[in-house]
Structure formats: C-alpha cells, structure tokens
mmCIF file of C-alpha atoms in Angstrom:
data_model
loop_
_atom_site.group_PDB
_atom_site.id
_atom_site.type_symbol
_atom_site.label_atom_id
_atom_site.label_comp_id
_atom_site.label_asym_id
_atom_site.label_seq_id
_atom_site.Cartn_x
_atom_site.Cartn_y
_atom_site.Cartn_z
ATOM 1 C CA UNK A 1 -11.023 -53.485 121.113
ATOM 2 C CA UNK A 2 -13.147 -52.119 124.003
ATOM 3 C CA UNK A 3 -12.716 -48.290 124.318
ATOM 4 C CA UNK A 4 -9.478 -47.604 126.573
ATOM 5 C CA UNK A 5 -8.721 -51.223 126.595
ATOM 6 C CA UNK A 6 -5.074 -51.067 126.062
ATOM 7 C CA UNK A 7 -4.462 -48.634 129.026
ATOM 8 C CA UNK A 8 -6.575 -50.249 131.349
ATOM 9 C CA UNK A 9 -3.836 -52.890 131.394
ATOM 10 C CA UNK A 10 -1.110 -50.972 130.708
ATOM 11 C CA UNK A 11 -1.781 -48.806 133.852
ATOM 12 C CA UNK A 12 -3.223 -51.934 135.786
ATOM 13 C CA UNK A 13 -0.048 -53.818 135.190
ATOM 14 C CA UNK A 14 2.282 -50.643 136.439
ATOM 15 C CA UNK A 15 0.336 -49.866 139.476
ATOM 16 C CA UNK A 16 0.061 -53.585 140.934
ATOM 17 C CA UNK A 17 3.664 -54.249 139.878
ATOM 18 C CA UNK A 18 5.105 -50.725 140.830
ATOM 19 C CA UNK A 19 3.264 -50.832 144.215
ATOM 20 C CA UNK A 20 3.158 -54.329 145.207
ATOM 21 C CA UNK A 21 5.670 -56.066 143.076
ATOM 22 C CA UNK A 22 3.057 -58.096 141.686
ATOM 23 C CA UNK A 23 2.169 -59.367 138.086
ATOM 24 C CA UNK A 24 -0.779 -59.234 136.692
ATOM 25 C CA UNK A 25 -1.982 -60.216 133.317
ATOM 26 C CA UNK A 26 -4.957 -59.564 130.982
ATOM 27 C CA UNK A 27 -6.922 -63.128 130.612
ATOM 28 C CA UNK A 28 -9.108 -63.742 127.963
ATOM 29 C CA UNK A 29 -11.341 -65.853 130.532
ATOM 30 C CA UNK A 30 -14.006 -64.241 132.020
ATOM 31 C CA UNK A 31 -14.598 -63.732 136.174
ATOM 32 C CA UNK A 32 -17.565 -64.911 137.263
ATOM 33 C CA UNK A 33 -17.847 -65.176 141.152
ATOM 34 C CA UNK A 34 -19.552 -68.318 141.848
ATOM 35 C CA UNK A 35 -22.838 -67.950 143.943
ATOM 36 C CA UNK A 36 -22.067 -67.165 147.904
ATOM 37 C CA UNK A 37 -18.748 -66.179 146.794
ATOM 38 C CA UNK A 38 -17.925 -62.655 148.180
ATOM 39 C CA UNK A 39 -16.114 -60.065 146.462
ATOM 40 C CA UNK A 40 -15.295 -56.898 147.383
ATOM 41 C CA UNK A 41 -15.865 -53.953 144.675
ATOM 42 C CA UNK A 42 -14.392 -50.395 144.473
ATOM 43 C CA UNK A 43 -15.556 -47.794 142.327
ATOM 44 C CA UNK A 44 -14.600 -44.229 141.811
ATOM 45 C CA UNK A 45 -16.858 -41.980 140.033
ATOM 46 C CA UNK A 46 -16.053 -39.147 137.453
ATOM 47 C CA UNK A 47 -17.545 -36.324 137.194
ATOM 48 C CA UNK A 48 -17.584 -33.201 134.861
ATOM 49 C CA UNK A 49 -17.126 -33.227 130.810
ATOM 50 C CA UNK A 50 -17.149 -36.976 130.755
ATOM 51 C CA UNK A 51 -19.541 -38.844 133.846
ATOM 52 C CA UNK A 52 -19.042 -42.277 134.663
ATOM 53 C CA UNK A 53 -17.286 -44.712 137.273
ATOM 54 C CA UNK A 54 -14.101 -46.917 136.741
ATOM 55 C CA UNK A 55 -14.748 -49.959 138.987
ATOM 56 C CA UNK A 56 -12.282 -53.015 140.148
ATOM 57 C CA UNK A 57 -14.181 -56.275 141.646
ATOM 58 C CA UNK A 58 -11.995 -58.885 143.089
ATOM 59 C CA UNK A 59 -12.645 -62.158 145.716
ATOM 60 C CA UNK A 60 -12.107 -60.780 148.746
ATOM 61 C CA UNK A 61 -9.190 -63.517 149.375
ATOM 62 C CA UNK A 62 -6.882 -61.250 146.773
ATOM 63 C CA UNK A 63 -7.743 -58.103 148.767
ATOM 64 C CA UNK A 64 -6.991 -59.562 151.793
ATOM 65 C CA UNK A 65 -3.821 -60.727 150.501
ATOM 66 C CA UNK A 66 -3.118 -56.472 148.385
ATOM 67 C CA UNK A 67 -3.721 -55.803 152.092
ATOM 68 C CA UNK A 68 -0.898 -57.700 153.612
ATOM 69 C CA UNK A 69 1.450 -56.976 151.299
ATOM 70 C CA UNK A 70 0.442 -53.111 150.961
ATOM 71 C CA UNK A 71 0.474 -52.387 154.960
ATOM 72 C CA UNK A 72 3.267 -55.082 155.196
ATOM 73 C CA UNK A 73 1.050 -57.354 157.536
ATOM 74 C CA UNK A 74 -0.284 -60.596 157.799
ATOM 75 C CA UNK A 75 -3.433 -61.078 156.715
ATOM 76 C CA UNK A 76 -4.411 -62.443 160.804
ATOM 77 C CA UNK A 77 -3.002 -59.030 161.527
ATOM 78 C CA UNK A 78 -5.601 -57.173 159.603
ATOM 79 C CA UNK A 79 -8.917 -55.577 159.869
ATOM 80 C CA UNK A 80 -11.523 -55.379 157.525
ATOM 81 C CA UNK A 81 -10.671 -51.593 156.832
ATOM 82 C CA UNK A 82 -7.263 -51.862 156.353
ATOM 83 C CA UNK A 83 -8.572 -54.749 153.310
ATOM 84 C CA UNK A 84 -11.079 -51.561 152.526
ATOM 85 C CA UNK A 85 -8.184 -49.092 152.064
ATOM 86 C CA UNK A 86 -6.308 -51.164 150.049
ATOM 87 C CA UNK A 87 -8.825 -51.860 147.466
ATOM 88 C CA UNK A 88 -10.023 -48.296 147.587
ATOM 89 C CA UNK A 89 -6.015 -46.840 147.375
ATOM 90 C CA UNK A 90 -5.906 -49.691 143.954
ATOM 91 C CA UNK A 91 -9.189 -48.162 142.615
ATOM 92 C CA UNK A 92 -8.189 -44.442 142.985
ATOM 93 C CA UNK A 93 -4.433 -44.663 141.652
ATOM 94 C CA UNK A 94 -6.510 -46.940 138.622
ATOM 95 C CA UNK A 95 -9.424 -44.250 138.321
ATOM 96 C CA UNK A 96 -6.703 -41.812 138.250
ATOM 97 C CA UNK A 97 -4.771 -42.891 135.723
ATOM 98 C CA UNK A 98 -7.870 -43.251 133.805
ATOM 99 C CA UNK A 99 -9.379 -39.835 134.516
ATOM 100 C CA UNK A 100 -6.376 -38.462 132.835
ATOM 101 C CA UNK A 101 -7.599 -39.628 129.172
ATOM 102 C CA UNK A 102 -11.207 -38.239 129.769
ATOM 103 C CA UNK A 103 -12.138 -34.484 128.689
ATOM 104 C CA UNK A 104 -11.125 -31.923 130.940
ATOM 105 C CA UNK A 105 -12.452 -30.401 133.709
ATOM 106 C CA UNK A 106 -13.433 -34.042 135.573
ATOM 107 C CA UNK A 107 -13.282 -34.543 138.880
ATOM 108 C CA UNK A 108 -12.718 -37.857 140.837
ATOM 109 C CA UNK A 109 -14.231 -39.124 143.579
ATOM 110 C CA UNK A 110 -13.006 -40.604 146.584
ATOM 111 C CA UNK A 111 -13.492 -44.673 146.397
ATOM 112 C CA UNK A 112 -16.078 -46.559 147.766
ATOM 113 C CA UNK A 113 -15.939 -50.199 148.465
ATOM 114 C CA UNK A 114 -18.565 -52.577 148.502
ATOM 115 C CA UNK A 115 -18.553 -56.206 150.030
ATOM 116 C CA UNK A 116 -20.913 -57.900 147.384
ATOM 117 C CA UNK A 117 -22.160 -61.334 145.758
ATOM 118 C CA UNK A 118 -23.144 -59.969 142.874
ATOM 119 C CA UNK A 119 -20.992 -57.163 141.730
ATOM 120 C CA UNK A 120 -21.678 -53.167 141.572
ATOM 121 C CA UNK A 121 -25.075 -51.524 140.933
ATOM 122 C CA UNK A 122 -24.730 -48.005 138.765
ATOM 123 C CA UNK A 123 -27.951 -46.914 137.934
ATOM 124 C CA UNK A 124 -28.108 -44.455 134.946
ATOM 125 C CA UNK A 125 -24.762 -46.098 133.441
ATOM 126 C CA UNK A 126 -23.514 -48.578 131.142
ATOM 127 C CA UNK A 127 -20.573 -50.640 131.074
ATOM 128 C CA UNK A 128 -18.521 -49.623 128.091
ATOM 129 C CA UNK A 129 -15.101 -51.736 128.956
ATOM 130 C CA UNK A 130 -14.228 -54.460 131.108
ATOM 131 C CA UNK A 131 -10.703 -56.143 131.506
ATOM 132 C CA UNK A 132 -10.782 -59.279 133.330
ATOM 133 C CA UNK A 133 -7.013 -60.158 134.645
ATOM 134 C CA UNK A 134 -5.002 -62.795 136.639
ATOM 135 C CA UNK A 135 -2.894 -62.949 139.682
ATOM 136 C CA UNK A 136 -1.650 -65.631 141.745
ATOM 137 C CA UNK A 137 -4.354 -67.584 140.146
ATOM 138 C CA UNK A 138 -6.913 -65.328 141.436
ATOM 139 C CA UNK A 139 -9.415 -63.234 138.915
ATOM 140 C CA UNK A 140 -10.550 -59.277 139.186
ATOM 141 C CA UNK A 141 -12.167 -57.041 136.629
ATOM 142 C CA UNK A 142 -11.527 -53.656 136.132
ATOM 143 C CA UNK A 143 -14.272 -51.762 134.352
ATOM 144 C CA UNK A 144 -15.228 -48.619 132.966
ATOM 145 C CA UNK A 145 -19.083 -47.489 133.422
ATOM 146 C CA UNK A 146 -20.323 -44.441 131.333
ATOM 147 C CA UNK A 147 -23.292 -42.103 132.312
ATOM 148 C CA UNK A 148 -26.417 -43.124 130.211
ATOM 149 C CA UNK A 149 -28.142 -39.537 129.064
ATOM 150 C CA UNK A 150 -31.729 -39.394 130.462
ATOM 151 C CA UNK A 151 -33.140 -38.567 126.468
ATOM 152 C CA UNK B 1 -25.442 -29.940 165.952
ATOM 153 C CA UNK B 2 -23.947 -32.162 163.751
ATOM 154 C CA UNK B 3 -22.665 -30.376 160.201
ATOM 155 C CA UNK B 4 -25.424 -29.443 157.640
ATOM 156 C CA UNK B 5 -28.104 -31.571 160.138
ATOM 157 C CA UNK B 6 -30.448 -29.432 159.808
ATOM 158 C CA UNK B 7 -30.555 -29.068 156.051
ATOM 159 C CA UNK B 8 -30.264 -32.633 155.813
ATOM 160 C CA UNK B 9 -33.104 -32.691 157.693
ATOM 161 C CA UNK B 10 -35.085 -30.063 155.928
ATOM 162 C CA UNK B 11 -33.900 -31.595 152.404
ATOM 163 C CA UNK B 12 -34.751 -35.087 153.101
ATOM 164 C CA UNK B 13 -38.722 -33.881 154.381
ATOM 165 C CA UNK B 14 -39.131 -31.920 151.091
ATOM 166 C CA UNK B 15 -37.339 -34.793 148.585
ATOM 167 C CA UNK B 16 -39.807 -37.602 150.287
ATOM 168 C CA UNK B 17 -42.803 -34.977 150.574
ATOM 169 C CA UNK B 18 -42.523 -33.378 147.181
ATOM 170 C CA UNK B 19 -40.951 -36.541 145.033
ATOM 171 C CA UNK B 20 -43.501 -39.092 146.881
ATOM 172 C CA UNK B 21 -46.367 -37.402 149.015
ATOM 173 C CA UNK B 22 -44.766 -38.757 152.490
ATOM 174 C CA UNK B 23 -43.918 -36.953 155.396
ATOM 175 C CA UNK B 24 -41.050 -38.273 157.122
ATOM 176 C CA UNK B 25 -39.941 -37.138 160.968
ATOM 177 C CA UNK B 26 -36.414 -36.849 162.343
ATOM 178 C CA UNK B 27 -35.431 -39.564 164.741
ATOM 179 C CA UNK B 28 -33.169 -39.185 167.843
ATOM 180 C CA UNK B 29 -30.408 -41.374 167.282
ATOM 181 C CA UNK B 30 -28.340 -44.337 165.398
ATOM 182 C CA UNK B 31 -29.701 -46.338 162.645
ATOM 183 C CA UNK B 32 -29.647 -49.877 163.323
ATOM 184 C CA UNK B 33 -30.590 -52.307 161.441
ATOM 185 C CA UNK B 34 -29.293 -56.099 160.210
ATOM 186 C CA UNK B 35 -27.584 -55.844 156.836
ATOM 187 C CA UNK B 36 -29.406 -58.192 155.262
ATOM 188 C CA UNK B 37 -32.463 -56.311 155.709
ATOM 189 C CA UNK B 38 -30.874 -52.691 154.509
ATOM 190 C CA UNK B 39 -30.523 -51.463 151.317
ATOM 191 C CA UNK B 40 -28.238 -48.957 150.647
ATOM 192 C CA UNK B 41 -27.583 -46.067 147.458
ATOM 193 C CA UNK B 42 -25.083 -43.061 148.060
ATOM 194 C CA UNK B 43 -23.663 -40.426 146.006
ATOM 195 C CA UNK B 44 -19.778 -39.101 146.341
ATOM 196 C CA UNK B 45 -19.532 -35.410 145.837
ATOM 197 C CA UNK B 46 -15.715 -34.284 144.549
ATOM 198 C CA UNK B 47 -14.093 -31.404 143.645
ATOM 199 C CA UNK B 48 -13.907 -28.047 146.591
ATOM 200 C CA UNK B 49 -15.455 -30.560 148.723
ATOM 201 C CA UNK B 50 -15.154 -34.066 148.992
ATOM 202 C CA UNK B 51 -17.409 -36.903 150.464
ATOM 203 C CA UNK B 52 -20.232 -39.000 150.029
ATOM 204 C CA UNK B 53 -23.721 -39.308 151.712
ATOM 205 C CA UNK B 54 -25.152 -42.816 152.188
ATOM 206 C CA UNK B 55 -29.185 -43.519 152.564
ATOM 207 C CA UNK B 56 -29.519 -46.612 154.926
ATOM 208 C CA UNK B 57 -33.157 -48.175 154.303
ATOM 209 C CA UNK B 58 -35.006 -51.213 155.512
ATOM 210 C CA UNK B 59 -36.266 -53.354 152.590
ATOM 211 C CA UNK B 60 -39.727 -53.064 153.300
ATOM 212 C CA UNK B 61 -39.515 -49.342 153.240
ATOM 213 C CA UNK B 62 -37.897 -49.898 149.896
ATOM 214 C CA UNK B 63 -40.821 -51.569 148.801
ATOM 215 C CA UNK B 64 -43.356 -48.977 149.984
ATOM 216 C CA UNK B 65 -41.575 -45.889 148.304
ATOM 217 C CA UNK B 66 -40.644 -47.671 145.079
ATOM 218 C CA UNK B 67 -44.588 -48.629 144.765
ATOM 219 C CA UNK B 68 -45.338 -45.125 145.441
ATOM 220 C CA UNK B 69 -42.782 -43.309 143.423
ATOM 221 C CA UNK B 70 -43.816 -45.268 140.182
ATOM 222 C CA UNK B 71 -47.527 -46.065 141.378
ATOM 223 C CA UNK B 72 -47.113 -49.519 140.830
ATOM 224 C CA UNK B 73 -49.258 -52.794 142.890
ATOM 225 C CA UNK B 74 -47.863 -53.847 145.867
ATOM 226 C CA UNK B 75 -45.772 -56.967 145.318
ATOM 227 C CA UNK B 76 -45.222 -55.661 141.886
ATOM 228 C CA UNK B 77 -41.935 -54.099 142.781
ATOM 229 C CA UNK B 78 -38.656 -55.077 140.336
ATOM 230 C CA UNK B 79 -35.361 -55.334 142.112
ATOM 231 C CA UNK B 80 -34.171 -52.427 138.982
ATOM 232 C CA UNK B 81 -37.214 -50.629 140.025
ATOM 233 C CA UNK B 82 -36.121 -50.029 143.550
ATOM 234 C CA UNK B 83 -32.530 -49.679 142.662
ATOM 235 C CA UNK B 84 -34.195 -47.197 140.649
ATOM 236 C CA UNK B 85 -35.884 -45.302 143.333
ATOM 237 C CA UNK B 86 -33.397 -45.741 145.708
ATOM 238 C CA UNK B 87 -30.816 -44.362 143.270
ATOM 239 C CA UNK B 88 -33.224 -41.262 142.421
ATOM 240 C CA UNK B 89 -34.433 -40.616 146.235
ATOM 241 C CA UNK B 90 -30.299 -40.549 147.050
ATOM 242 C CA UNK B 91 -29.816 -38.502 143.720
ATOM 243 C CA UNK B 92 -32.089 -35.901 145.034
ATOM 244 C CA UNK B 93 -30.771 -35.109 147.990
ATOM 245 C CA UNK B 94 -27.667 -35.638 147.353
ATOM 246 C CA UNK B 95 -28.012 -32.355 144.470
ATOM 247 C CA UNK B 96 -29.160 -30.005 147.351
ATOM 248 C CA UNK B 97 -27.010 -31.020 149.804
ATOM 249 C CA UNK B 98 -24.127 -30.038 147.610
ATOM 250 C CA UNK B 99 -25.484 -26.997 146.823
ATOM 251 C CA UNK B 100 -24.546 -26.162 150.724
ATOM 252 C CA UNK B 101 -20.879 -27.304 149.980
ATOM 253 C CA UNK B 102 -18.046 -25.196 148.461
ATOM 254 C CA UNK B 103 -18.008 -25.147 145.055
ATOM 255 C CA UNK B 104 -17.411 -26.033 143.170
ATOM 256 C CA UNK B 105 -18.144 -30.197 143.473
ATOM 257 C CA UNK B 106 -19.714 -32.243 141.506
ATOM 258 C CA UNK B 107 -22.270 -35.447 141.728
ATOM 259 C CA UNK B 108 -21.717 -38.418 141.276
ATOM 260 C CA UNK B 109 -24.089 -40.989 139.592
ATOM 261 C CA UNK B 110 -25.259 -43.487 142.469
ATOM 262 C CA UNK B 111 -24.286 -46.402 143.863
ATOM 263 C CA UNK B 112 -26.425 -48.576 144.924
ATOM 264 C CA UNK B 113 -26.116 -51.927 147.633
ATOM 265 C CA UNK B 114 -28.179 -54.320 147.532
ATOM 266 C CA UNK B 115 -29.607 -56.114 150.786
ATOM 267 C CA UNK B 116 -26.298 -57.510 152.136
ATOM 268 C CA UNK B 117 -23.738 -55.291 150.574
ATOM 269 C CA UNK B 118 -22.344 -52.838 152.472
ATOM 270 C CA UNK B 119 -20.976 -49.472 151.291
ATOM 271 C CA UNK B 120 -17.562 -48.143 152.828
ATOM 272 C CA UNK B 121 -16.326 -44.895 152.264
ATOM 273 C CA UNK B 122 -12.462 -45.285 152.843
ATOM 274 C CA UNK B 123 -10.236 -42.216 153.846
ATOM 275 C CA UNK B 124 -12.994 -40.832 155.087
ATOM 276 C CA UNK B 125 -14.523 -40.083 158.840
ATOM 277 C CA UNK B 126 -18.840 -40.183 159.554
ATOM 278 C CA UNK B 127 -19.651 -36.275 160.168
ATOM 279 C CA UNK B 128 -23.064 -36.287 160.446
ATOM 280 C CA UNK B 129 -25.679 -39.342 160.814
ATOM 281 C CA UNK B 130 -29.495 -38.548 160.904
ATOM 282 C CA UNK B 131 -32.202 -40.998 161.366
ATOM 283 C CA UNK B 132 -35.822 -40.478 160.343
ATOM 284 C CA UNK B 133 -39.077 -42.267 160.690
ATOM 285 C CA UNK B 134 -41.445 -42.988 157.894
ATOM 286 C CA UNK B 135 -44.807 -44.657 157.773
ATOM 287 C CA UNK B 136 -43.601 -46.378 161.192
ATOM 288 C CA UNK B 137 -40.203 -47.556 160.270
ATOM 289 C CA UNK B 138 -36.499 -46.103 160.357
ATOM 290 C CA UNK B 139 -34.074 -45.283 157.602
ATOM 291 C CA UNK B 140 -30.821 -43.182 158.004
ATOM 292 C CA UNK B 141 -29.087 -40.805 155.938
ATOM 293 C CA UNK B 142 -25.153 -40.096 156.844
ATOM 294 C CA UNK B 143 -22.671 -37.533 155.440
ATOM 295 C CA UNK B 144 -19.099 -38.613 155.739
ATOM 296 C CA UNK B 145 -16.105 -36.471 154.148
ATOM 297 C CA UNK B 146 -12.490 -36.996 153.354
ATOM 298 C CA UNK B 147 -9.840 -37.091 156.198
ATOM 299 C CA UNK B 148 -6.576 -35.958 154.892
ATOM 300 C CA UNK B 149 -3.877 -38.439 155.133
ATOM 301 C CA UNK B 150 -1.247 -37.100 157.733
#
C-alpha cells in the first residue's frame, strides 16, 4: 500500500461524487496518455513541515466534460479557463483534503494547471503515491510528490 | 509602476549575474513568443500572501544558461539538466521576491513546462509582467496573485 493510498480515494471518490454527482473508481490499470494525446495537469504544492505537491492529470476530454457539469454548461459553451478552473477547483479541494494528514504548520498553494503531453515536471521531488482511477471510461491519476532533501 | 517591478528587476540582474556571470537588461514591454519555442518553470508562494511567478524563456536561451550554469559543451545539454536550471534560476528569484511579501509565505518547489506546455495560474489575475533581454534574446518573468472569489 502506497503511503496515503486509502484516502486518496476515499477523498477522491467524495469530492467528484459530492460535487459533480459522479463515480469514480480506483483501477488497477495504469494511465498512460498515448503520444499527441493532451492532458491537462493540476498541481498544488505544500509547503512548511512536510514539502511536496499533490497532482491530478487527466485527458483534457474529462476536464472539459468536470467543466460542463461544474459551471452547468455545455462544453461548446466553454472557454479554455473555465476547463482551467475546474481542474484547478478538483486539485485544491483534493490537495486540501490531503494537506490535512501532513504535519502542521503547511501551507497550500493555489493550483496551477498545465496543458501537457507528457505529464508534470517537479524538480527536487519524488513521486511517493499515485492512484490511477476511472470515470465514464476515461482515466486520471492523482499523485502525491514529496520534496527530495538536497544531502 | 507595476507591483514589486523594480525588485523584480533588480533580483532577476543579480540571480543571472551572480548565479551565471550574465548581465541581463529590462525590456519595454510584452513577452511574446510561440509556445512551442518557450519553456516555462514557476514557483507559487502561499501563506500571508498568495501567488505564483512564472519565468517565460525561449529554448535557445535555455540552452545557453543551462551550458553556463553547469559549464557543460554546447549541444551537451540534457532535457533534466535544463529543467534543472530552469527550476533553480525560478527557485532563486522566486526566494527574494518573497522576502518582499508579507509573511509569512512559503515556496514552493518548481514547476516546470516543457516547450509546449503552458502554465495557468487559475483564480488568479497577472500583476506585474517584466521582460528582459539577454545575450540578444527575450525572456519574461510575471507575478500574478490570488483574486478573491466574490
């Protein structure tokens, strides 16, 4: 069991389904965008006793469609930073959530979303869990990325 | 005057001239350059103060201060080397720039975007953008901070 692994979908699962009425489930298959395939990538970072990042990747189809159903539009009737907001609000409630089991003081940061082929790039951190789920046929990962200590 | 411009300014002359031995010159106006040809690393500071500051660089300028930060042959450049210098030139300034902010706040590890990924900072607004030159070509650094949700 990765470390955190259990509440990664525990709180996963409650935030999609509490604020989008959507379920999600932990698969055991991996996500692994195929090449030219974008996907869109949020990441909060946390900062103080414990340093790291919590990150969610997904195609940037299933943002689109958190979008619409988040700002109640169609997806024709949105614009690439409304799809931006969504994935950052997901990334922040998950970071949040997260930030809650880590040593105190830590401090979040706002979200930051990147339109990528090939996933985040954290310099000076390691990925210590990542949770690959599936909705509406679609695959994400959530991840946690830990701080690396220079020595 | 945009906020903290000058220091941004001042911090960004030292980081290059201290960290890599090149002077670097403010530049009137907007960074532009295709996407596919930037490379991007920014930090998020949180805590009093909360925001992020984004460095905007062409990837030949990439090349030229990654060769020069860790003296290595032209042509000889990594992809983790420059996310490596990238990440540490961002890193740098990042730490003084926040030492201008209320505290306290703290810094986050960077993120880094390669050629073709853009960075957004949502909930957020651009306060300050400054462009500089460097060994005849443009890069940009820009502050943006949190908007409160009405």
């Amino acid at each position: 069991m990765q470390l955190y692994e259990t509440e990664i979908c525990q709180y996963t699962e409650s935030i999609w389904k509490n604020i989008l009425d959507l379920d999600v489930k932990k698969t055991e298959e991996d996500y692994c965008p195929s090449e030219g395939e974008n996907i869109l990538a949020g990441c909060v970072h946390i900062s103080g006793e414990w340093e790291g990042a919590v990150a969610l990747d997904c195609p940037s189809e299933l943002a689109k469609k958190v979008a619409s159903i988040m700002f109640n539009l169609t997806e024709d009737e949105l614009s690439s930073d409304l799809i931006q907001d969504a994935l950052g609000e997901l990334t922040n409630m998950t970071g949040g959530n997260l930030k809650s089991l880590l040593p105190e003081p830590c401090y979040l940061s706002l979200p930051a979303v990147t339109m990528t082929e090939y996933g985040l790039k954290i310099p000076g951190s390691e990925l210590t869990t990542k949770v690959t789920f599936k909705c509406w046929g679609y695959k994400f990962n959530v991840s946690i990325l830990k701080k690396v200590s220079a020595n | 005057m945009q906020f903290l411009e000058k220091e941004i300014q001042q911090y960004t002359q030292l980081v290059c001239s201290t960290l890599l031995g090149i002077e670097v010159q403010p530049l009137p106006g907007q960074y532009e350059a295709s996407l596919s040809d930037t490379f991007t690393g920014s930090v998020q500071i949180s805590g009093k103060w909360n925001g992020a500051l984004l460095l905007s660089l062409p990837s030949s300028l990439v090349n030229t201060l990654t060769e020069t930060l860790f003296s290595l042959d032209p042509e000889k450049t990594t992809t983790e080397d420059k996310k490596d210098a990238v990440g540490e030139l961002i890193n740098m300034i990042g730490g003084n720039i926040k030492a201008l902010l209320p505290q306290p706040s703290k810094l986050s590890v960077p993120l880094l975007g390669l050629e073709g990924q853009e960075q957004f900072f949502p909930s957020t607004e651009m306060v300050t953008h400054c462009q500089f030159e460097c060994q005849g070509k443009s890069f940009a650094l820009s502050l943006y901070e949190q908007v409160e949700k009405t």
